[in-house]
Structure formats: structure tokens, C-alpha cells
Coordinates of C-alpha atoms in Angstrom, one line a residue:
M15 CA 13.3 24.2 -17.0
Q16 CA 16.9 24.4 -15.8
N17 CA 19.2 21.4 -15.6
E18 CA 21.0 20.9 -12.3
F19 CA 24.4 20.1 -14.0
S20 CA 25.8 21.8 -16.9
L21 CA 26.9 20.1 -20.2
K22 CA 30.4 20.3 -19.3
V23 CA 30.1 18.5 -16.1
K24 CA 27.7 15.8 -17.7
L25 CA 30.4 15.1 -20.4
I26 CA 33.4 15.0 -18.2
V27 CA 31.5 12.4 -15.8
S28 CA 30.6 10.4 -18.9
F29 CA 34.2 10.3 -20.1
W30 CA 35.3 9.3 -16.5
L31 CA 32.9 6.5 -16.4
V32 CA 34.1 5.2 -19.8
L33 CA 37.6 5.3 -18.9
V34 CA 37.2 3.7 -15.5
F35 CA 35.1 0.9 -17.1
S36 CA 37.3 0.5 -20.3
L37 CA 40.8 0.7 -18.3
A38 CA 40.6 0.0 -14.7
V39 CA 37.9 -2.7 -14.5
P40 CA 39.4 -5.0 -17.2
S41 CA 42.9 -4.6 -15.9
N42 CA 42.0 -5.1 -12.4
Y43 CA 40.2 -8.2 -13.5
F44 CA 43.3 -9.4 -15.5
I45 CA 45.7 -8.7 -12.5
Q46 CA 43.4 -10.6 -10.3
S47 CA 43.1 -13.5 -12.6
V48 CA 46.9 -13.7 -13.1
E49 CA 47.3 -13.5 -9.3
D50 CA 44.6 -16.3 -8.7
K51 CA 46.5 -18.5 -11.4
V52 CA 49.8 -17.9 -9.8
D53 CA 48.3 -19.0 -6.3
S54 CA 46.7 -21.9 -7.9
Q55 CA 50.1 -23.1 -9.4
Y56 CA 51.9 -22.3 -6.2
L57 CA 49.3 -24.3 -4.3
Q58 CA 50.1 -27.3 -6.6
Y59 CA 53.8 -26.9 -6.1
V60 CA 53.4 -27.0 -2.3
Q61 CA 51.3 -30.1 -2.5
E62 CA 54.0 -31.8 -4.6
R63 CA 56.6 -30.9 -1.9
L64 CA 54.2 -32.1 0.8
E65 CA 54.0 -35.4 -1.0
I66 CA 57.8 -35.4 -1.2
I67 CA 58.0 -35.1 2.7
Q68 CA 55.1 -37.6 3.1
W69 CA 57.3 -40.1 0.9
I70 CA 60.4 -39.4 2.9
I71 CA 58.6 -40.1 6.3
S72 CA 57.0 -43.3 4.9
R73 CA 60.7 -44.5 4.0
E74 CA 61.6 -44.2 7.8
E75 CA 61.3 -47.6 9.6
E76 CA 60.9 -46.0 12.9
K77 CA 58.2 -43.3 13.3
S78 CA 58.5 -42.3 16.9
P79 CA 58.0 -38.5 17.6
E80 CA 61.7 -38.0 18.4
K81 CA 62.6 -39.9 15.1
L82 CA 60.1 -37.8 13.0
D83 CA 61.2 -34.5 14.7
S84 CA 64.8 -35.4 13.8
V85 CA 63.7 -36.2 10.2
L86 CA 61.7 -32.9 9.5
K87 CA 64.8 -30.7 11.1
S88 CA 67.2 -32.5 8.7
L89 CA 65.3 -31.5 5.5
G90 CA 67.4 -28.8 3.8
F91 CA 65.0 -27.9 1.0
L92 CA 62.3 -26.2 3.2
D93 CA 63.5 -22.7 3.1
D94 CA 60.7 -20.5 4.8
D95 CA 58.4 -23.4 5.0
Q96 CA 57.4 -24.9 8.4
V97 CA 56.4 -28.7 8.4
S98 CA 54.6 -30.4 11.5
V99 CA 53.4 -33.7 12.2
L100 CA 50.2 -34.0 14.1
D101 CA 48.6 -37.0 15.8
A102 CA 45.0 -38.0 15.6
Q103 CA 44.0 -35.4 18.2
G104 CA 45.7 -32.7 16.3
M105 CA 48.7 -32.2 18.7
I106 CA 52.1 -31.5 17.3
I107 CA 54.3 -34.5 17.8
A108 CA 57.2 -33.3 15.4
D109 CA 58.1 -29.8 13.8
S110 CA 60.8 -28.5 11.5
R111 CA 61.4 -25.4 13.3
L112 CA 60.2 -25.5 16.7
P113 CA 62.2 -27.3 19.5
R114 CA 60.1 -30.0 21.3
E115 CA 59.7 -28.2 24.6
E116 CA 57.8 -25.3 22.8
F117 CA 55.4 -27.4 20.8
E118 CA 54.7 -30.0 23.4
G119 CA 52.7 -27.4 25.3
M120 CA 50.7 -26.0 22.6
S121 CA 47.0 -26.5 21.9
S122 CA 45.4 -28.9 19.5
Y123 CA 45.1 -28.1 15.8
I124 CA 42.3 -30.5 15.2
D125 CA 39.6 -27.9 14.5
Y126 CA 41.8 -25.8 12.0
P127 CA 40.2 -25.5 8.5
E128 CA 42.9 -27.3 6.8
I129 CA 42.8 -30.2 9.3
V130 CA 39.1 -30.5 9.0
R131 CA 39.4 -30.7 5.2
A132 CA 42.3 -33.0 5.4
R133 CA 40.2 -35.8 6.9
G134 CA 38.7 -36.5 3.5
E135 CA 41.6 -35.2 1.1
T136 CA 44.1 -32.8 1.1
G137 CA 43.0 -29.5 2.9
Y138 CA 44.4 -26.0 2.5
H139 CA 43.5 -22.6 4.1
T140 CA 44.9 -19.1 3.4
A141 CA 45.2 -16.8 6.2
S142 CA 47.2 -13.4 7.2
D143 CA 49.9 -13.6 9.5
Y144 CA 49.3 -11.1 12.4
W145 CA 52.9 -10.4 13.3
E146 CA 54.6 -10.2 9.8
N147 CA 51.5 -8.9 8.0
D148 CA 52.0 -11.6 5.3
R149 CA 49.7 -14.1 3.6
M150 CA 50.2 -17.6 4.5
L151 CA 49.2 -20.9 2.9
H152 CA 48.3 -23.7 5.3
V153 CA 48.2 -27.3 3.6
A154 CA 47.5 -30.6 5.4
T155 CA 47.2 -34.3 4.5
R156 CA 46.6 -37.5 6.3
I157 CA 49.5 -40.1 6.9
D158 CA 49.7 -43.4 8.3
F159 CA 52.4 -44.4 10.8
S160 CA 52.6 -47.1 13.5
S161 CA 53.7 -45.7 16.9
E162 CA 52.2 -45.3 20.4
Q163 CA 50.4 -42.1 19.3
G164 CA 48.1 -44.2 16.9
D165 CA 47.9 -45.2 13.3
V166 CA 46.6 -42.1 11.6
G167 CA 48.0 -38.4 11.8
Y168 CA 48.2 -35.4 9.7
L169 CA 51.2 -33.8 8.0
R170 CA 50.9 -29.8 7.9
L171 CA 52.9 -27.4 6.0
V172 CA 52.8 -23.5 6.3
T173 CA 54.4 -21.4 3.6
P174 CA 54.3 -17.7 2.8
L175 CA 52.4 -16.6 -0.2
S176 CA 54.1 -13.1 -0.6
G177 CA 56.3 -13.9 -3.5
L178 CA 54.6 -12.2 -6.4
H179 CA 52.1 -10.1 -4.3
P180 CA 54.2 -6.9 -4.1
Y181 CA 54.7 -7.0 -7.8
F182 CA 51.0 -7.3 -8.4
Q183 CA 50.4 -4.4 -6.0
H184 CA 53.1 -2.3 -7.8
V185 CA 51.3 -2.9 -11.3
S186 CA 47.9 -2.1 -9.7
A187 CA 49.1 1.2 -8.2
N188 CA 50.6 2.2 -11.7
L189 CA 47.4 1.3 -13.4
W190 CA 45.6 3.6 -11.2
K191 CA 47.8 6.4 -11.8
F192 CA 47.5 6.1 -15.5
V193 CA 43.6 6.1 -14.9
L194 CA 43.7 9.2 -13.0
L195 CA 46.1 10.9 -15.4
S196 CA 43.5 10.0 -18.2
L197 CA 40.6 11.5 -16.2
L198 CA 42.5 14.9 -15.8
L199 CA 43.4 14.9 -19.5
S200 CA 39.8 14.1 -20.5
S201 CA 38.4 16.8 -18.2
I202 CA 40.6 19.6 -19.9
V203 CA 39.7 18.3 -23.5
V204 CA 36.0 18.2 -22.8
Y205 CA 36.1 21.8 -21.0
L206 CA 37.8 23.2 -24.1
V207 CA 35.6 21.5 -26.7
V208 CA 32.2 22.7 -24.8
T209 CA 33.3 26.1 -24.3
Y210 CA 34.0 26.3 -28.0
L211 CA 30.5 24.9 -28.8
T212 CA 28.9 27.1 -26.6
F213 CA 30.6 30.3 -28.2
R214 CA 29.4 29.2 -31.5
L215 CA 26.0 28.4 -30.5
K216 CA 25.3 31.9 -28.7
P217 CA 23.6 33.6 -31.8
M218 CA 21.3 30.6 -32.2
I219 CA 20.5 30.8 -28.6
K220 CA 19.5 34.5 -28.8
M221 CA 17.5 33.7 -31.8
A222 CA 15.6 31.0 -30.3
Q223 CA 14.8 33.2 -27.1
S224 CA 13.3 35.7 -29.3
I225 CA 11.0 33.1 -31.0
G226 CA 10.1 31.8 -27.6
Q227 CA 9.0 35.4 -26.5
G228 CA 6.4 35.6 -29.1
N229 CA 8.2 37.1 -32.2
F230 CA 7.2 34.1 -34.6
Q231 CA 8.3 36.2 -37.7
Q232 CA 12.1 35.9 -36.6
R233 CA 14.1 33.4 -38.5
I234 CA 17.8 32.1 -38.3
H235 CA 19.7 32.7 -41.5
D236 CA 23.2 32.1 -40.4
S237 CA 24.3 28.6 -39.3
P238 CA 27.5 28.3 -37.1
G239 CA 28.5 25.2 -39.2
K240 CA 27.6 22.6 -41.5
E241 CA 26.8 20.3 -38.7
F242 CA 24.3 22.8 -37.2
D243 CA 22.4 23.2 -40.5
P244 CA 19.7 20.5 -39.4
L245 CA 19.2 22.5 -36.0
V246 CA 18.7 25.8 -37.9
E247 CA 16.2 24.2 -40.2
A248 CA 14.2 22.6 -37.1
I249 CA 14.2 25.9 -35.2
N250 CA 12.8 27.8 -38.4
R251 CA 10.1 25.1 -38.8
M252 CA 9.2 25.2 -35.1
A253 CA 8.6 29.0 -35.4
E254 CA 6.3 28.2 -38.5
D255 CA 4.6 25.5 -36.6
V256 CA 4.1 27.5 -33.4
E257 CA 2.6 30.3 -35.4
K258 CA 0.1 28.0 -36.9
S259 CA -0.6 26.5 -33.7
M260 CA -1.6 29.7 -32.1
E261 CA -4.0 30.3 -34.9
L262 CA -5.5 26.9 -34.4
V263 CA -5.6 27.3 -30.5
S264 CA -7.5 30.5 -31.1
S265 CA -10.1 28.9 -33.4
Q266 CA -10.5 26.1 -31.0
K267 CA -11.1 28.3 -28.1
S268 CA -13.9 30.0 -29.8
H269 CA -15.5 26.5 -30.6
L270 CA -14.9 25.3 -27.1
E271 CA -16.8 28.3 -25.6
T272 CA -19.7 27.6 -28.1
I273 CA -19.8 23.9 -26.8
I274 CA -19.5 24.8 -23.3
N275 CA -22.2 27.4 -23.4
G276 CA -24.5 24.9 -25.2
I277 CA -24.2 22.3 -22.1
K278 CA -27.4 22.3 -20.1
D279 CA -25.5 21.7 -16.9
G280 CA -24.1 24.8 -15.0
L281 CA -20.4 25.0 -15.3
A282 CA -18.0 27.5 -13.6
A283 CA -14.2 27.5 -13.1
L284 CA -12.4 28.7 -10.0
D285 CA -8.7 30.1 -10.0
N286 CA -6.1 28.8 -7.4
Q287 CA -7.5 31.5 -4.8
G288 CA -10.9 30.1 -5.0
R289 CA -12.7 32.9 -7.0
I290 CA -14.9 32.4 -10.1
I291 CA -13.0 33.2 -13.2
S292 CA -15.2 31.9 -16.1
F293 CA -18.8 30.1 -16.4
N294 CA -21.3 29.1 -19.1
Q295 CA -24.7 30.4 -19.9
S296 CA -26.5 27.7 -17.9
F297 CA -24.6 28.7 -14.8
K298 CA -25.5 32.3 -15.5
K299 CA -29.1 31.4 -15.8
I300 CA -29.3 29.5 -12.5
F301 CA -28.0 32.8 -10.8
G302 CA -29.6 35.3 -13.1
H303 CA -30.8 37.3 -10.1
L304 CA -27.3 38.1 -9.2
D305 CA -25.7 41.3 -10.9
T306 CA -22.2 40.0 -11.1
I307 CA -20.5 36.5 -10.6
N308 CA -16.8 37.0 -11.9
G309 CA -14.3 37.4 -9.1
K310 CA -16.6 36.1 -6.3
K311 CA -16.1 33.1 -4.0
P312 CA -18.8 30.2 -4.2
V313 CA -20.0 30.8 -0.7
E314 CA -21.1 34.4 -2.1
I315 CA -23.0 32.8 -5.0
F316 CA -24.5 29.6 -3.4
L317 CA -24.7 31.0 0.2
N318 CA -23.7 27.4 1.3
N319 CA -20.8 26.9 3.6
S320 CA -20.6 23.2 2.9
L321 CA -19.9 23.9 -0.8
Q322 CA -17.3 26.5 0.2
A323 CA -15.5 24.0 2.5
A324 CA -15.6 21.3 -0.3
C325 CA -14.1 23.9 -2.9
D326 CA -11.4 24.9 -0.1
E327 CA -10.6 21.2 0.2
V328 CA -10.1 20.6 -3.4
L329 CA -8.1 23.7 -3.9
G330 CA -5.7 22.6 -1.0
N331 CA -5.0 19.2 -2.3
S332 CA -2.9 18.6 -5.3
I333 CA -4.5 15.0 -5.8
H334 CA -7.2 14.7 -8.4
Q335 CA -10.4 14.3 -6.5
T336 CA -14.2 15.0 -6.7
R337 CA -16.6 16.2 -4.1
T338 CA -20.4 15.7 -4.4
M339 CA -23.3 17.1 -2.6
E340 CA -27.2 17.8 -3.2
M341 CA -28.4 21.6 -3.2
E342 CA -31.6 23.3 -3.5
I343 CA -31.6 26.6 -5.4
N344 CA -34.7 28.6 -6.1
E345 CA -36.9 25.5 -5.7
Q346 CA -34.8 23.3 -8.0
F347 CA -32.6 20.5 -7.0
Y348 CA -28.8 20.1 -8.1
D349 CA -26.3 17.4 -7.9
V350 CA -23.1 19.7 -7.5
H351 CA -19.7 18.3 -8.3
V352 CA -16.5 20.2 -7.1
V353 CA -13.8 18.6 -9.4
S354 CA -10.1 19.2 -9.2
P355 CA -8.4 19.5 -12.8
R356 CA -5.4 17.5 -13.4
D357 CA -3.4 20.8 -14.1
H358 CA -3.7 23.5 -11.4
R359 CA -1.5 26.0 -13.1
S360 CA -4.6 28.1 -14.3
I361 CA -7.6 26.5 -12.9
G362 CA -7.8 25.5 -9.3
A363 CA -11.3 23.8 -9.3
I364 CA -14.5 23.3 -11.5
I365 CA -18.0 23.4 -10.1
L366 CA -20.5 21.3 -12.2
M367 CA -24.3 21.6 -11.4
H368 CA -26.6 18.9 -12.8
D369 CA -30.3 19.5 -12.4
I370 CA -32.0 16.5 -10.7
T371 CA -35.3 18.1 -10.0
D372 CA -37.2 15.6 -12.5
L373 CA -35.3 12.8 -10.4
K374 CA -36.4 14.1 -7.4
L375 CA -39.9 14.2 -8.4
L376 CA -39.9 10.6 -9.9
E377 CA -38.4 9.4 -6.5
S378 CA -41.1 11.2 -4.7
I379 CA -43.7 9.7 -6.8
R380 CA -42.2 6.1 -6.2
K381 CA -42.4 6.7 -2.3
D382 CA -46.0 7.7 -2.8
F383 CA -46.8 4.6 -4.8
V384 CA -45.1 2.5 -2.3
A385 CA -47.1 4.1 0.5
N386 CA -50.4 3.9 -1.2
A387 CA -50.1 0.3 -2.4
S388 CA -49.2 -0.9 1.2
H389 CA -52.1 0.9 2.6
E390 CA -54.4 -0.6 -0.1
L391 CA -53.1 -4.2 0.5
R392 CA -53.4 -4.0 4.2
T393 CA -57.2 -3.8 4.3
P394 CA -58.1 -6.8 2.3
L395 CA -55.6 -8.8 4.4
T396 CA -57.1 -7.6 7.5
S397 CA -60.5 -8.7 6.4
I398 CA -59.1 -12.2 5.4
K399 CA -57.6 -12.5 8.8
G400 CA -61.1 -11.5 10.5
Y401 CA -63.0 -14.0 8.5
T402 CA -60.5 -16.8 9.2
E403 CA -60.8 -16.0 13.2
T404 CA -64.7 -16.1 12.8
M405 CA -64.6 -19.7 11.1
L406 CA -62.3 -20.8 13.8
Q407 CA -64.7 -19.8 16.6
N408 CA -67.4 -22.1 14.8
P409 CA -66.1 -25.7 14.7
D410 CA -69.0 -26.9 13.0
I411 CA -67.8 -25.2 9.9
M412 CA -64.4 -26.8 10.0
Q413 CA -63.4 -30.2 8.7
E414 CA -61.0 -32.5 10.0
K415 CA -57.9 -30.3 9.3
G416 CA -59.6 -27.0 8.9
P417 CA -58.1 -25.4 11.9
E418 CA -54.7 -26.4 11.0
L419 CA -54.9 -25.0 7.7
L420 CA -56.5 -22.0 8.9
Q421 CA -53.6 -21.2 11.6
V422 CA -51.2 -21.3 8.5
V423 CA -53.2 -18.8 6.7
I424 CA -53.3 -16.6 9.7
K425 CA -49.5 -16.9 10.3
N426 CA -48.9 -15.9 6.7
T427 CA -51.2 -13.0 7.0
D428 CA -49.6 -11.7 9.8
N429 CA -46.3 -11.8 8.1
M430 CA -47.8 -9.9 5.0
I431 CA -49.2 -7.3 7.5
R432 CA -45.9 -7.1 9.2
L433 CA -44.1 -6.6 5.8
L434 CA -46.5 -3.9 4.8
D435 CA -46.2 -2.2 8.2
D436 CA -42.4 -2.2 7.6
I437 CA -43.0 -0.6 4.1
L438 CA -45.3 2.0 5.5
Q439 CA -42.7 2.9 8.4
L440 CA -39.8 3.0 5.9
S441 CA -41.6 5.4 3.6
R442 CA -42.7 7.5 6.7
I443 CA -39.1 7.8 7.7
E444 CA -37.9 8.7 4.3
S445 CA -40.5 11.3 3.8
T446 CA -40.2 13.1 7.1
Q447 CA -36.4 12.7 7.5
D448 CA -35.7 16.4 7.7
Q449 CA -38.6 17.1 9.8
V450 CA -37.7 14.7 12.7
A451 CA -37.7 16.8 15.9
L452 CA -34.5 15.9 17.9
D453 CA -34.5 16.1 21.6
D454 CA -32.3 14.7 24.4
V455 CA -32.8 11.0 24.8
D456 CA -31.5 8.8 27.7
L457 CA -29.7 6.0 25.9
A458 CA -29.7 3.5 28.6
A459 CA -33.4 3.8 29.2
V460 CA -34.1 3.1 25.5
I461 CA -31.8 0.2 25.4
F462 CA -33.6 -1.5 28.4
K463 CA -37.1 -0.8 27.2
S464 CA -36.2 -2.2 23.8
W465 CA -34.9 -5.3 25.1
Y466 CA -37.9 -5.9 27.3
N467 CA -40.2 -5.4 24.2
C468 CA -38.2 -8.0 22.2
S469 CA -38.0 -10.5 25.1
H470 CA -41.0 -12.6 23.6
Y471 CA -39.0 -13.3 20.4
I472 CA -36.5 -15.3 22.2
E473 CA -38.7 -18.6 21.9
G474 CA -37.0 -21.0 24.2
K475 CA -33.3 -19.7 23.5
N476 CA -31.1 -19.0 26.4
I477 CA -29.7 -15.7 25.6
D478 CA -27.5 -13.6 27.9
F479 CA -28.0 -10.0 27.4
A480 CA -25.6 -7.3 28.7
S481 CA -25.0 -3.5 28.1
E482 CA -22.0 -1.2 28.8
L483 CA -24.6 1.4 29.9
E484 CA -25.9 -0.2 33.2
Q485 CA -27.8 2.8 34.7
E486 CA -30.1 5.4 33.3
G487 CA -29.1 8.8 32.9
Q488 CA -25.3 7.9 32.2
L489 CA -25.5 9.2 28.6
L490 CA -27.7 11.5 26.9
V491 CA -27.8 11.7 23.0
R492 CA -29.7 13.7 20.4
G493 CA -32.6 11.9 18.8
E494 CA -36.2 10.9 19.0
A495 CA -37.0 8.3 21.6
E496 CA -39.6 6.1 19.7
Y497 CA -37.4 6.1 16.6
L498 CA -34.2 5.2 18.5
A499 CA -36.3 2.3 20.3
Q500 CA -37.4 1.1 16.7
V501 CA -33.6 0.8 15.8
F502 CA -32.7 -1.1 18.9
Q503 CA -35.7 -3.4 18.5
N504 CA -34.9 -4.0 14.9
L505 CA -31.3 -4.9 15.9
F506 CA -32.2 -7.1 19.0
E507 CA -34.7 -9.1 16.8
N508 CA -32.1 -9.7 14.1
S509 CA -29.6 -10.9 16.7
I510 CA -32.3 -13.1 18.5
K511 CA -33.0 -14.7 15.1
F512 CA -29.2 -15.5 14.2
V513 CA -27.7 -16.4 17.7
P514 CA -27.3 -20.1 18.7
M515 CA -29.4 -21.6 21.5
E516 CA -26.9 -20.6 23.9
G517 CA -26.7 -17.0 22.8
F518 CA -25.1 -13.7 23.7
I519 CA -26.2 -10.2 22.9
Q520 CA -24.4 -7.2 24.1
V521 CA -24.7 -3.3 23.6
L522 CA -21.3 -1.5 23.4
V523 CA -21.0 2.2 23.7
R524 CA -17.8 4.3 22.6
Q525 CA -17.6 8.0 23.1
K526 CA -15.8 9.7 20.2
G527 CA -15.5 13.5 20.7
S528 CA -18.9 15.0 20.1
Q529 CA -20.4 11.6 19.0
A530 CA -21.4 8.3 20.9
W531 CA -20.9 5.0 18.8
V532 CA -23.5 2.5 19.7
G533 CA -23.0 -1.2 18.8
V534 CA -25.1 -4.4 19.1
Q535 CA -22.8 -7.3 19.3
D536 CA -23.9 -10.9 19.2
N537 CA -22.4 -14.4 18.7
G538 CA -24.1 -15.4 15.7
P539 CA -22.5 -16.8 12.5
G540 CA -21.6 -13.1 11.3
I541 CA -22.1 -11.5 7.8
P542 CA -19.9 -12.3 4.9
A543 CA -17.5 -9.4 3.7
A544 CA -18.7 -9.5 0.3
E545 CA -22.5 -8.8 1.6
Q546 CA -21.8 -6.2 4.1
Q547 CA -22.2 -3.2 2.1
R548 CA -25.7 -4.3 0.7
I549 CA -27.4 -5.5 3.9
F550 CA -28.9 -1.8 4.5
E551 CA -30.7 -2.0 1.1
R552 CA -34.3 -2.6 1.1
F553 CA -35.5 -6.2 1.0
Y554 CA -31.9 -7.5 0.8
R555 CA -31.2 -10.5 3.0
V556 CA -27.9 -12.5 3.4
K557 CA -27.9 -15.3 0.9
K558 CA -26.8 -18.1 3.0
D559 CA -29.7 -17.3 5.6
K560 CA -32.8 -16.5 3.3
K561 CA -34.2 -20.1 3.8
K562 CA -33.1 -20.5 7.4
V563 CA -34.4 -17.5 9.1
K564 CA -37.6 -15.7 8.2
G565 CA -37.8 -11.6 7.9
T566 CA -38.8 -8.9 5.4
G567 CA -35.5 -7.5 4.6
L568 CA -36.5 -4.1 5.6
G569 CA -35.2 -3.9 9.4
L570 CA -31.9 -2.5 8.8
A571 CA -33.0 -0.4 5.9
I572 CA -35.5 1.2 8.3
C573 CA -32.4 1.5 11.0
K574 CA -30.3 3.2 8.3
N575 CA -32.8 6.0 7.7
I576 CA -33.7 6.6 11.2
I577 CA -29.9 7.1 12.0
K578 CA -29.4 9.3 8.9
A579 CA -32.4 11.5 10.1
F580 CA -30.6 11.8 13.4
G581 CA -27.4 12.9 11.5
G582 CA -25.5 9.9 12.1
S583 CA -24.2 6.9 10.2
I584 CA -24.4 3.0 10.5
W585 CA -22.1 0.4 9.4
V586 CA -21.3 -3.4 10.3
E587 CA -18.1 -5.1 11.6
S588 CA -18.1 -8.9 11.1
P589 CA -16.6 -11.0 12.4
V590 CA -16.1 -9.7 15.8
P591 CA -12.4 -8.8 16.5
G592 CA -10.6 -11.7 18.0
S593 CA -13.2 -14.1 16.8
D594 CA -14.1 -15.8 13.3
S595 CA -17.8 -15.2 13.7
G596 CA -20.3 -12.9 15.2
C597 CA -21.4 -9.3 14.2
I598 CA -21.6 -5.9 15.4
V599 CA -23.9 -3.2 14.0
W600 CA -22.5 0.1 14.9
F601 CA -24.3 3.5 14.5
S602 CA -23.2 6.9 15.5
L603 CA -25.2 9.4 17.5
H604 CA -24.5 13.1 18.5
K605 CA -24.1 13.5 22.4
T606 CA -26.1 16.2 24.2
E607 CA -23.9 19.2 24.9
L608 CA -23.7 19.9 28.5

């Protein structure tokens, strides 16, 4: 790795920083402190002069403007100072310099900073004179006098602050000249010292380069000086350690190959061009029917474009990531993971194949069990329902509350039958997901038919229904009409259950390229954000609504599997944008290509 700046530049800049902070900063702070102290003492001196002038004015029996103006102009100790007497409105009524015809037409000084501060105590303000390019000190204080102008006024004194400032500026300029000279001399010294050190270190650099190129038997025997003895020893020790490390790495590589070949999962490494450079015995066993594997791209081995796309994505992104997919190879099922290593210098990506054939078999057994159990349970429940209806048709068998109790039995029996029907339907959809025959489906026709089939669930609620697709034939999508109708009926039934007595249900349609996003929106209470990821699981129901609304908890799971069979996805948005309640269940479908 090459440094952007040389050692000479770094040392020179370091010396410069040290000199600036050790000389310029303290000196400038000292000069500024002295200047502030001088200004403070001068302000005290000016205040004392102002008090003297105030005492002189107070000694005058007549305090008319003419008399005060005469007194101020007669003061001989003012030098460059200008003293003014202002009335309560800030107008000049007497001045030590200006004739009366000049200041009588001048504007009020009542809002000047020194006058504003003088209302409580002696006020002062420092400003620069625009014409003379000089700093001026403005000091004011309140005075009491009796005249036609009022009982209260202000005594204002303006004096230059330029006395010692040229001197301080001269000292500051000399200081910076001294700092610049020091910087120049330090640069020369550093340059000479570093040049000498570089010359003395050249033999050591050549020896270190030789060791870096793999000649670990080389050693440095001559030290440039006593100060460099520890460095010479460190380089020689480094050569010995590197030689030992290379032997250790070779041994560890052999052990690692043994471990990797003992892993049951298939493992292959790709270079940065996406070609297989190494693999373990399990990977070779999976593709034992191939003559060669090394140097080929994944698509040539797996014959799968999706896997090749995942590998290309991982190779083209420097961020550590993983892509996962399921794959069937020679009637065996695998979880295939494409992983990007943290260091892309030698390996671009890693393919890991985990055999999940046994898990797939267990999953199939579980699905068959649910299907068989549901089928077996439905038969006795149907018999119970039949006998119960028979008893209801013979009143002589019934006692006083018999019919009422039997109605409850029938209702619960219907719920059980519906639950089992949902389980059977869910199992059927999952088992035939890849065999669903897709066709062109009129989306608007399915929407209105499904709503008509659900109208009997309203049970006295006043629900407004609307659809953004108002006419049949507006939009054709790829799907299966009966399954798509089942999705809408499940979503409509859920919305009918949860909307208030004055409900609103609407079907939204958004066209996104080759897809159509369909949403069922309602004005119900909505779904908590913490539970939105779980509502598509089997038997899962929102906790707060479990006791309020009846249901099996399978409707959304059925919807999810149907939409998945269509090649789409389903998700929920709650609350509705612009509101704090409501819910939209979205799902995507592929549009028919015209």
C-alpha cells in the first residue's frame, strides 16, 4: 500500500503545526489580552472624564441649551473628544465641537446602543468611523437638569481608540514574520534529516524486499546504526516467522481439504468471473454423471437460469449477501444457497447444496395426514347432523328446550364441517400448486360474482361496495376462475365480519408493468403492525378479535397458496393511507399479454 504523502511532507507539516500552535497562537492570545486590558483601562479613564464633565455641568446654576453649549465649548481638556448633551428624546441640545445650526437639524440618538444602555447605567459602544477608518468609543450616562427641555437628559462622549492599536498591529505583523521564517528553516532541516535517513535505510529496504518476494533464507547482517538494531532484529525475526507460517498454512490447507470433503452438503467455489474453481466430494457425487466440472459456469452444471442469475447478482455486488432457492436434481431436492464471501480477492461466490429430500418427504406425509384426518372426521359429523335434523322433525321426541339445544349442536357441527372443508381445500391447493392450469380470466366478472355469493353474510349491516373495475372485459389476468373467486370470497367474508354497521368495501386495481395489483379495502379496525407478518399462517387469527369474530383462521392461508400457485404474491397494508384504521389486502397477478 502506497502512502499519498511522503515522510518528508508529513514531518514538515507536523513541524509547521507545532510551530503555529506553540508560537503564533499563544502570542496572538497574549497580544489580544493586552489589547483588551488596555481598552478596559481606557474605558475607565473615559468614564472618569465623563464624570468630571458631569460634575462641571451640575455646578452650573443655569442649564439652558445655550449655557450648556457654551460650557462644553469652553472645556480645554477634551483634545480629540467630542461631548454632547442630549435631551430625553435623544436630540442634541449642546455640543463641544459642532455649532448650534448644525446639530439642531440632526436626527435623534435615542436608539443608539450607548443611549439605550445609559437608561439603566453608564452605557458604552465601540464602532468604526467610516470616514477616518478608526475605532471610536461612544460612552453615555444620564444627567438631571432643570430646563424647558425636561428634567432628564444624556451626556454623551465620543473618543478615538486608536492610541495603541498601530503598535499592536506592528507587533502582530513581526510575530507572523518570525513564524514564517521558523517554518522555512524547519522545512530545510526536516528535508536534510529525512534525506540522510533514506540513504542509510536503502540497504535494509532492499533486503526486506527480497524477503517479501519469498527468499526467506535471506537475513540482514549489517545495521545502519545502533538505533536501527531493533529494526534489523525485527525483520530477521519476521522472516523466520513467515517461513514457519507458510509451513503451517500448507499443513492447515491439507486439513481443511479433508474436512470439506467430509461435509455431507455439496460445496463449490466460484472465481470472480463466475466459473467453478474448486468443489468437495459431495458436490462431485451429486454431479457424478458429468465428465468435468472445473472451469464451467453454474448454468452449465445445474441447467438452471435462476441459479445462474443469483450467482451473477452475488458476483456483481460487493456487499455480503446470500441468495437461496429450492432445486430438484436427479429426483433429489436441495436447498441451494449462493453466498458471497467477505473477501472477493480469490473467491467470488460459494454454492452450498443442502439435501432436503427427507424433509420434503416428511412434509408430504404431514399434508396427507391432514387430508385423511379431515376426511375421516367429516363423516361422523355429517351423521350427527343428519340424526339431529331427524329428531327436530319429530316433536314428540323433544322436551321443552330440546330444539333450542339441537340448533346449537347443528350450528357447531356446521362450523366443524366448514373448518374441515377449509383444511381439505388448503391441502388440495398445496398438493396441486404446480399443476394449476392457468387461463385468461375476466377480473371484473370474478369480482362481481364473488361479491354476489357473499351477500348473504352481510346479516343486516349496511355495507357500500365499490370496484374500480366497473365493466366486464376491462382487464384479463392469468389464473383459474374458481380459485380466484375463492380468494375474493375469503377476502370479502373477512371484510364483512370486521367492518362496522355502516361499512365500506372496495376493490382497488393498480397496473404495474406486466402485473396487476388487486386490493380489497375496508373500513374495519385494521390489523396491528406486529401481527401483519403472521396473518397468512394456518389457523392464525388476530389476538384482539379472536373472541369477537368467529372464523377458522384458514381463509388467508388459502388465499396465499392460491395466489402463489398463480405466480403472484400477497401482502397486507394497514392502516389505510390517510387514516388510522382500515385495511387493504393486496395481491399481484400476471396480466394477459395482448
